[in-house]
Tab-separated table of C-alpha atoms in Angstrom:
chain	number	residue	atom	x	y	z
A	15	UNK	CA	51.712	103.614	204.361
A	16	UNK	CA	48.956	101.070	203.782
A	17	UNK	CA	49.186	101.540	200.006
A	18	UNK	CA	52.942	100.979	200.144
A	19	UNK	CA	52.527	97.800	202.164
A	20	UNK	CA	49.838	96.581	199.821
A	21	UNK	CA	52.019	97.107	196.744
A	22	UNK	CA	54.928	95.372	198.434
A	23	UNK	CA	52.733	92.457	199.405
A	24	UNK	CA	51.415	92.055	195.864
A	25	UNK	CA	54.922	92.162	194.389
A	26	UNK	CA	56.092	89.454	196.791
A	27	UNK	CA	53.101	87.162	196.531
A	28	UNK	CA	52.982	87.262	192.740
A	29	UNK	CA	56.651	86.586	192.167
A	30	UNK	CA	57.718	83.606	189.950
A	31	UNK	CA	57.765	81.235	192.940
A	32	UNK	CA	54.115	80.719	193.749
A	33	UNK	CA	52.241	78.083	195.736
A	34	UNK	CA	48.870	77.037	197.067
A	35	UNK	CA	49.114	79.916	199.565
A	36	UNK	CA	49.117	82.501	196.803
A	37	UNK	CA	46.363	80.621	194.941
A	38	UNK	CA	43.881	80.658	197.827
A	39	UNK	CA	44.766	83.375	200.399
A	40	UNK	CA	43.649	86.890	199.526
A	41	UNK	CA	46.173	89.737	199.586
A	42	UNK	CA	44.296	91.778	202.274
A	43	UNK	CA	44.368	88.740	204.579
A	44	UNK	CA	48.135	88.417	204.088
A	45	UNK	CA	48.561	92.100	204.946
A	46	UNK	CA	46.590	91.673	208.141
A	47	UNK	CA	48.565	88.539	209.010
A	48	UNK	CA	51.977	90.193	208.594
A	49	UNK	CA	51.117	93.625	210.013
A	50	UNK	CA	52.584	92.917	213.469
A	51	UNK	CA	55.644	90.888	212.457
A	52	UNK	CA	58.539	91.990	214.705
A	53	UNK	CA	62.192	91.158	214.171
A	54	UNK	CA	63.332	89.973	217.589
A	55	UNK	CA	66.983	90.843	216.954
A	56	UNK	CA	66.232	94.514	216.276
A	57	UNK	CA	62.852	94.825	218.000
A	58	UNK	CA	61.332	96.497	214.931
A	59	UNK	CA	58.231	95.706	212.951
A	60	UNK	CA	59.131	94.365	209.480
A	61	UNK	CA	56.380	93.240	207.113
A	62	UNK	CA	58.845	92.471	204.332
A	63	UNK	CA	60.525	89.807	206.475
A	64	UNK	CA	57.113	88.223	207.132
A	65	UNK	CA	56.436	87.852	203.421
A	66	UNK	CA	59.840	86.285	202.878
A	67	UNK	CA	58.938	83.830	205.626
A	68	UNK	CA	55.665	82.989	203.872
A	69	UNK	CA	57.566	82.498	200.631
A	70	UNK	CA	59.997	80.058	202.256
A	71	UNK	CA	57.436	78.075	204.256
A	72	UNK	CA	54.739	77.870	201.551
A	73	UNK	CA	55.723	79.174	198.118
A	74	UNK	CA	59.036	77.353	197.640
A	75	UNK	CA	58.189	74.353	199.763
A	76	UNK	CA	58.116	71.333	197.438
A	77	UNK	CA	56.139	69.333	199.986
A	78	UNK	CA	53.359	71.940	199.898
A	79	UNK	CA	53.347	72.001	196.086
A	80	UNK	CA	53.292	68.206	195.852
A	81	UNK	CA	50.458	67.932	198.382
A	82	UNK	CA	48.428	70.301	196.221
A	83	UNK	CA	48.531	68.036	193.140
A	84	UNK	CA	44.944	66.873	193.560
A	85	UNK	CA	42.481	65.519	191.040
A	86	UNK	CA	39.924	67.461	189.057
A	87	UNK	CA	37.458	69.441	191.206
A	88	UNK	CA	39.355	69.180	194.503
A	89	UNK	CA	41.024	72.590	194.348
A	90	UNK	CA	38.167	73.979	196.443
A	91	UNK	CA	39.079	71.456	199.144
A	92	UNK	CA	42.636	72.840	199.117
A	93	UNK	CA	41.278	76.319	199.750
A	94	UNK	CA	39.113	75.092	202.627
A	95	UNK	CA	42.107	73.356	204.261
A	96	UNK	CA	44.346	76.417	203.924
A	97	UNK	CA	41.665	78.825	205.098
A	98	UNK	CA	41.158	76.683	208.203
A	99	UNK	CA	44.877	77.117	209.030
A	100	UNK	CA	45.500	80.754	208.014
A	101	UNK	CA	42.302	82.730	208.664
A	102	UNK	CA	42.201	82.074	212.450
A	103	UNK	CA	45.814	83.264	212.593
A	104	UNK	CA	44.906	86.366	210.573
A	105	UNK	CA	42.161	87.214	213.039
A	106	UNK	CA	44.457	86.592	215.994
A	107	UNK	CA	47.472	88.577	214.683
A	108	UNK	CA	45.585	91.512	213.100
A	109	UNK	CA	46.884	94.837	214.488
A	110	UNK	CA	48.943	92.994	217.109
A	111	UNK	CA	52.703	92.697	217.509
A	112	UNK	CA	54.278	89.235	217.578
A	113	UNK	CA	57.908	88.135	217.498
A	114	UNK	CA	59.262	86.541	214.365
A	115	UNK	CA	59.824	83.319	216.309
A	116	UNK	CA	56.079	83.118	216.940
A	117	UNK	CA	55.389	83.593	213.223
A	118	UNK	CA	57.961	80.952	212.343
A	119	UNK	CA	56.439	78.367	214.645
A	120	UNK	CA	52.792	79.050	213.789
A	121	UNK	CA	53.282	79.281	210.012
A	122	UNK	CA	55.369	76.090	209.931
A	123	UNK	CA	52.668	74.261	211.868
A	124	UNK	CA	50.049	75.569	209.417
A	125	UNK	CA	52.126	74.307	206.452
A	126	UNK	CA	52.591	70.863	208.038
A	127	UNK	CA	48.855	70.585	208.731
A	128	UNK	CA	48.067	71.595	205.154
A	129	UNK	CA	50.462	68.964	203.772
A	130	UNK	CA	48.955	66.226	205.950
A	131	UNK	CA	45.336	67.065	205.031
A	132	UNK	CA	45.874	67.824	201.319
A	133	UNK	CA	47.848	64.624	200.789
A	134	UNK	CA	44.734	62.615	201.694
A	135	UNK	CA	42.673	64.139	198.877
A	136	UNK	CA	42.171	62.108	195.664
A	137	UNK	CA	45.037	62.310	193.234
A	138	UNK	CA	44.731	62.526	189.457
A	139	UNK	CA	42.395	60.060	187.724
A	140	UNK	CA	45.147	59.037	185.334
A	141	UNK	CA	46.416	59.776	181.850
A	142	UNK	CA	46.090	57.352	178.928
A	143	UNK	CA	49.044	57.497	176.520
A	144	UNK	CA	50.053	58.144	173.855
A	145	UNK	CA	47.936	60.995	172.516
A	146	UNK	CA	44.966	63.310	173.003
A	147	UNK	CA	44.036	66.252	175.203
A	148	UNK	CA	42.813	64.621	178.432
A	149	UNK	CA	41.435	67.150	180.893
A	150	UNK	CA	39.964	64.440	183.127
A	151	UNK	CA	43.465	63.222	183.906
A	152	UNK	CA	44.691	66.673	184.922
A	153	UNK	CA	46.186	67.598	188.287
A	154	UNK	CA	46.137	70.889	190.130
A	155	UNK	CA	49.338	72.922	189.947
A	156	UNK	CA	49.940	75.263	192.879
A	157	UNK	CA	52.662	77.026	190.904
A	158	UNK	CA	50.299	78.158	188.150
A	159	UNK	CA	47.025	77.969	190.132
A	160	UNK	CA	45.501	75.938	187.267
A	161	UNK	CA	44.943	72.334	186.313
A	162	UNK	CA	47.579	70.841	184.040
A	163	UNK	CA	46.359	68.529	181.308
A	164	UNK	CA	48.133	65.297	180.409
A	165	UNK	CA	51.177	66.263	178.399
A	166	UNK	CA	50.357	64.275	175.245
A	167	UNK	CA	50.244	65.451	171.599
A	168	UNK	CA	46.905	65.767	169.832
A	169	UNK	CA	48.082	63.649	166.876
A	170	UNK	CA	48.275	59.865	167.245
A	171	UNK	CA	50.541	57.636	165.177
A	172	UNK	CA	49.258	56.318	161.837
A	173	UNK	CA	47.681	52.857	162.066
A	174	UNK	CA	48.097	50.710	158.939
A	175	UNK	CA	45.216	48.546	157.688
A	176	UNK	CA	45.573	45.910	154.951
A	177	UNK	CA	42.377	45.496	152.915
A	178	UNK	CA	41.573	43.289	149.894
A	179	UNK	CA	39.851	44.953	146.961
A	180	UNK	CA	36.035	44.613	146.909
A	181	UNK	CA	35.916	43.740	150.623
A	182	UNK	CA	34.368	45.791	153.430
A	183	UNK	CA	36.435	48.029	155.719
A	184	UNK	CA	35.468	49.882	158.912
A	185	UNK	CA	37.368	52.354	161.086
A	186	UNK	CA	36.403	53.460	164.588
A	187	UNK	CA	37.438	56.739	166.167
A	188	UNK	CA	37.763	55.239	169.667
A	189	UNK	CA	39.830	56.613	172.552
A	190	UNK	CA	40.698	55.027	175.935
A	191	UNK	CA	39.651	58.074	177.961
A	192	UNK	CA	36.268	59.658	178.681
A	193	UNK	CA	34.928	62.176	176.169
A	194	UNK	CA	32.565	65.116	176.768
A	195	UNK	CA	28.923	64.748	175.789
A	196	UNK	CA	28.993	67.545	173.204
A	197	UNK	CA	31.556	66.119	170.783
A	198	UNK	CA	31.772	66.729	167.031
A	199	UNK	CA	33.548	64.229	164.764
A	200	UNK	CA	35.130	65.170	161.432
A	201	UNK	CA	36.482	62.532	159.032
A	202	UNK	CA	39.045	63.604	156.397
A	203	UNK	CA	40.850	61.733	153.609
A	204	UNK	CA	44.220	62.112	151.871
A	205	UNK	CA	44.155	59.973	148.724
A	206	UNK	CA	46.999	57.487	148.041
A	207	UNK	CA	49.535	58.990	150.478
A	208	UNK	CA	50.489	58.007	154.018
A	209	UNK	CA	50.659	61.350	155.812
A	210	UNK	CA	49.792	63.465	158.844
A	211	UNK	CA	50.107	66.804	157.040
A	212	UNK	CA	46.776	68.552	157.607
A	213	UNK	CA	46.850	70.491	154.314
A	214	UNK	CA	46.731	67.215	152.361
A	215	UNK	CA	43.377	66.133	153.806
A	216	UNK	CA	39.927	66.840	152.419
A	217	UNK	CA	36.825	66.798	154.598
A	218	UNK	CA	34.555	63.784	154.080
A	219	UNK	CA	31.906	63.808	156.835
A	220	UNK	CA	30.924	65.985	159.803
A	221	UNK	CA	28.722	64.847	162.672
A	222	UNK	CA	28.828	62.691	165.787
A	223	UNK	CA	29.441	59.275	164.184
A	224	UNK	CA	32.802	57.809	165.254
A	225	UNK	CA	32.397	54.849	162.855
A	226	UNK	CA	33.470	55.201	159.226
A	227	UNK	CA	32.606	52.325	156.891
A	228	UNK	CA	33.487	51.526	153.254
A	229	UNK	CA	31.121	48.786	151.941
A	230	UNK	CA	33.290	47.791	148.953
A	231	UNK	CA	36.900	48.950	148.895
A	232	UNK	CA	38.592	49.768	145.589
A	233	UNK	CA	41.942	51.273	144.673
A	234	UNK	CA	40.567	54.828	144.945
A	235	UNK	CA	40.058	54.273	148.675
A	236	UNK	CA	43.766	53.746	149.317
A	237	UNK	CA	45.222	56.530	151.459
A	238	UNK	CA	45.128	58.055	154.943
A	239	UNK	CA	41.917	58.707	156.869
A	240	UNK	CA	41.921	61.240	159.711
A	241	UNK	CA	39.356	61.318	162.496
A	242	UNK	CA	39.336	64.495	164.585
A	243	UNK	CA	37.143	64.925	167.675
A	244	UNK	CA	36.120	68.390	168.864
A	245	UNK	CA	34.395	69.737	171.957
A	246	UNK	CA	33.335	73.379	172.193
A	247	UNK	CA	35.279	74.024	168.962
A	248	UNK	CA	38.498	72.781	170.594
A	249	UNK	CA	40.326	69.757	169.219
A	250	UNK	CA	40.646	66.806	171.615
A	251	UNK	CA	42.401	64.178	169.483
A	252	UNK	CA	43.343	63.318	165.888
A	253	UNK	CA	43.589	59.643	164.848
A	254	UNK	CA	45.003	58.374	161.542
A	255	UNK	CA	44.349	55.176	159.546
A	256	UNK	CA	46.271	54.273	156.397
A	257	UNK	CA	44.390	51.806	154.181
A	258	UNK	CA	46.568	49.747	151.830
A	259	UNK	CA	44.401	48.066	149.175
A	260	UNK	CA	45.504	44.756	147.601
A	261	UNK	CA	44.077	44.403	144.043
A	262	UNK	CA	41.868	41.361	143.383
A	263	UNK	CA	43.931	40.425	140.281
A	264	UNK	CA	47.093	40.200	142.357
A	265	UNK	CA	45.308	37.911	144.800
A	266	UNK	CA	44.192	35.625	141.961
A	267	UNK	CA	47.711	35.383	140.564
A	268	UNK	CA	49.033	34.486	144.003
A	269	UNK	CA	46.526	31.647	144.388
A	270	UNK	CA	47.337	30.207	140.937
A	271	UNK	CA	51.039	30.285	141.710
A	272	UNK	CA	50.440	28.401	144.964
A	273	UNK	CA	48.431	25.719	143.149
A	274	UNK	CA	51.187	25.331	140.550
A	275	UNK	CA	53.841	25.015	143.275
A	276	UNK	CA	51.736	22.362	145.010
A	277	UNK	CA	51.509	20.279	141.852
A	278	UNK	CA	55.317	20.210	141.643
A	279	UNK	CA	55.723	19.215	145.293
A	280	UNK	CA	53.698	16.043	146.138
A	281	UNK	CA	52.525	16.006	149.707
A	282	UNK	CA	52.753	19.786	150.045
A	283	UNK	CA	50.094	21.855	151.743
A	284	UNK	CA	48.525	25.022	150.403
A	285	UNK	CA	48.004	27.840	152.897
A	286	UNK	CA	45.349	30.463	152.221
A	287	UNK	CA	46.550	33.919	151.236
A	288	UNK	CA	46.147	36.581	153.950
A	289	UNK	CA	42.586	37.771	153.854
A	290	UNK	CA	41.637	35.102	151.305
A	291	UNK	CA	38.138	33.612	151.228
A	292	UNK	CA	37.241	29.888	151.396
A	293	UNK	CA	36.254	30.057	147.680
A	294	UNK	CA	39.925	30.471	146.763
A	295	UNK	CA	40.363	26.694	147.453
A	296	UNK	CA	37.808	25.658	144.767
A	297	UNK	CA	40.328	25.173	141.882
A	298	UNK	CA	42.581	23.120	144.162
A	299	UNK	CA	39.640	20.998	145.316
A	300	UNK	CA	38.694	20.231	141.702
A	301	UNK	CA	42.286	19.246	140.936
A	302	UNK	CA	42.411	16.782	143.843
A	303	UNK	CA	38.960	15.364	143.000
A	304	UNK	CA	39.953	14.571	139.390
A	305	UNK	CA	43.202	12.972	140.564
A	306	UNK	CA	41.344	10.774	143.080
A	307	UNK	CA	38.725	9.633	140.530
A	308	UNK	CA	41.428	8.791	138.005
A	309	UNK	CA	43.327	6.715	140.569
A	310	UNK	CA	40.157	4.842	141.574
A	311	UNK	CA	39.331	4.043	137.953
A	312	UNK	CA	42.826	2.731	137.299
A	313	UNK	CA	42.688	0.583	140.433
A	314	UNK	CA	39.322	-0.841	139.354
A	315	UNK	CA	40.663	-1.814	135.924
A	316	UNK	CA	43.693	-3.532	137.449
A	317	UNK	CA	41.465	-5.454	139.868
A	318	UNK	CA	39.180	-6.670	137.068
A	319	UNK	CA	42.199	-7.779	135.060
A	320	UNK	CA	43.608	-9.806	137.942
A	321	UNK	CA	40.210	-11.406	138.609
A	322	UNK	CA	39.858	-12.374	134.971
A	323	UNK	CA	43.220	-14.108	134.801
A	324	UNK	CA	42.588	-15.980	138.044
A	325	UNK	CA	39.196	-17.389	136.852
A	326	UNK	CA	40.323	-18.499	133.383
A	327	UNK	CA	43.698	-20.243	133.905
A	328	UNK	CA	43.273	-22.560	130.969
A	329	UNK	CA	43.525	-19.669	128.583
A	330	UNK	CA	47.091	-19.239	129.735
A	331	UNK	CA	48.036	-22.965	128.670
A	332	UNK	CA	49.639	-22.943	125.134
A	333	UNK	CA	48.614	-26.582	124.344
A	334	UNK	CA	45.012	-25.902	125.105
A	335	UNK	CA	45.185	-22.746	123.024
A	336	UNK	CA	46.411	-24.745	119.991
A	337	UNK	CA	43.604	-27.286	120.365
A	338	UNK	CA	41.080	-24.554	120.501
A	339	UNK	CA	42.406	-23.037	117.282
A	340	UNK	CA	42.325	-26.457	115.501
């Protein structure tokens, strides 16, 4: 008889609808609790009806499940709260007959007390979108009896970086959430293409350095860089950076075209090309300097001419000119 009751109890408690009760109360304690359950209408002992009552009050009760969604490490507190409500009842009801109305009232009170106490425990620490396996942001799930991680993909979106040829470029494998202490960082590279297909990447470095630096970028560095962080051989996150390299020759042509356009439009202003250096203004500076010096020289000559004619007015009199020539 005991074996039959035990099998029936296990089949009921481990049905698809589970809760914090099933997660923390042992099967033998449930058997002892329900042993003396009596149906008042028929005055017969019925353990099966007791388990259905437990299922309704605890296992399918959304308020109980929601109260159990605590932060990492507080599942033990849930067990302590539930044990404080159920175990005294187990000891009191063991091998004793009690009407189903008594069970209904006492179990409902136990569920309400559990909800009130569990709801005061810390909730989840938070999830940081949009990607990465974040166990620290997990919450306890009384349906599965495990912590659920944040439901984000491991792969982040590709971040585009514009870089001028021969300049320096750095990429950091940073994440907004806390990482374990025993991480391993692997950098991979897919030349020329913008992709997230893992088979297209080749391993570049392995270690703990989350900073990847290219001292002098050239056209061979154009492509997608992948940074993958591991902990205990499990992937935590994969970040992607696509570097688009602008050739130095193209930059020079752009600057010359801007200078030519400026010479056709007096009063125009030349804006530096994106990523351009202050040295790109040197040809324009020389052009303006020559123009200013030329204007000053012309002004000086005109001033000397005017001064000369104002000091020697007699040279402008025709009669005096004839006398001088005689």
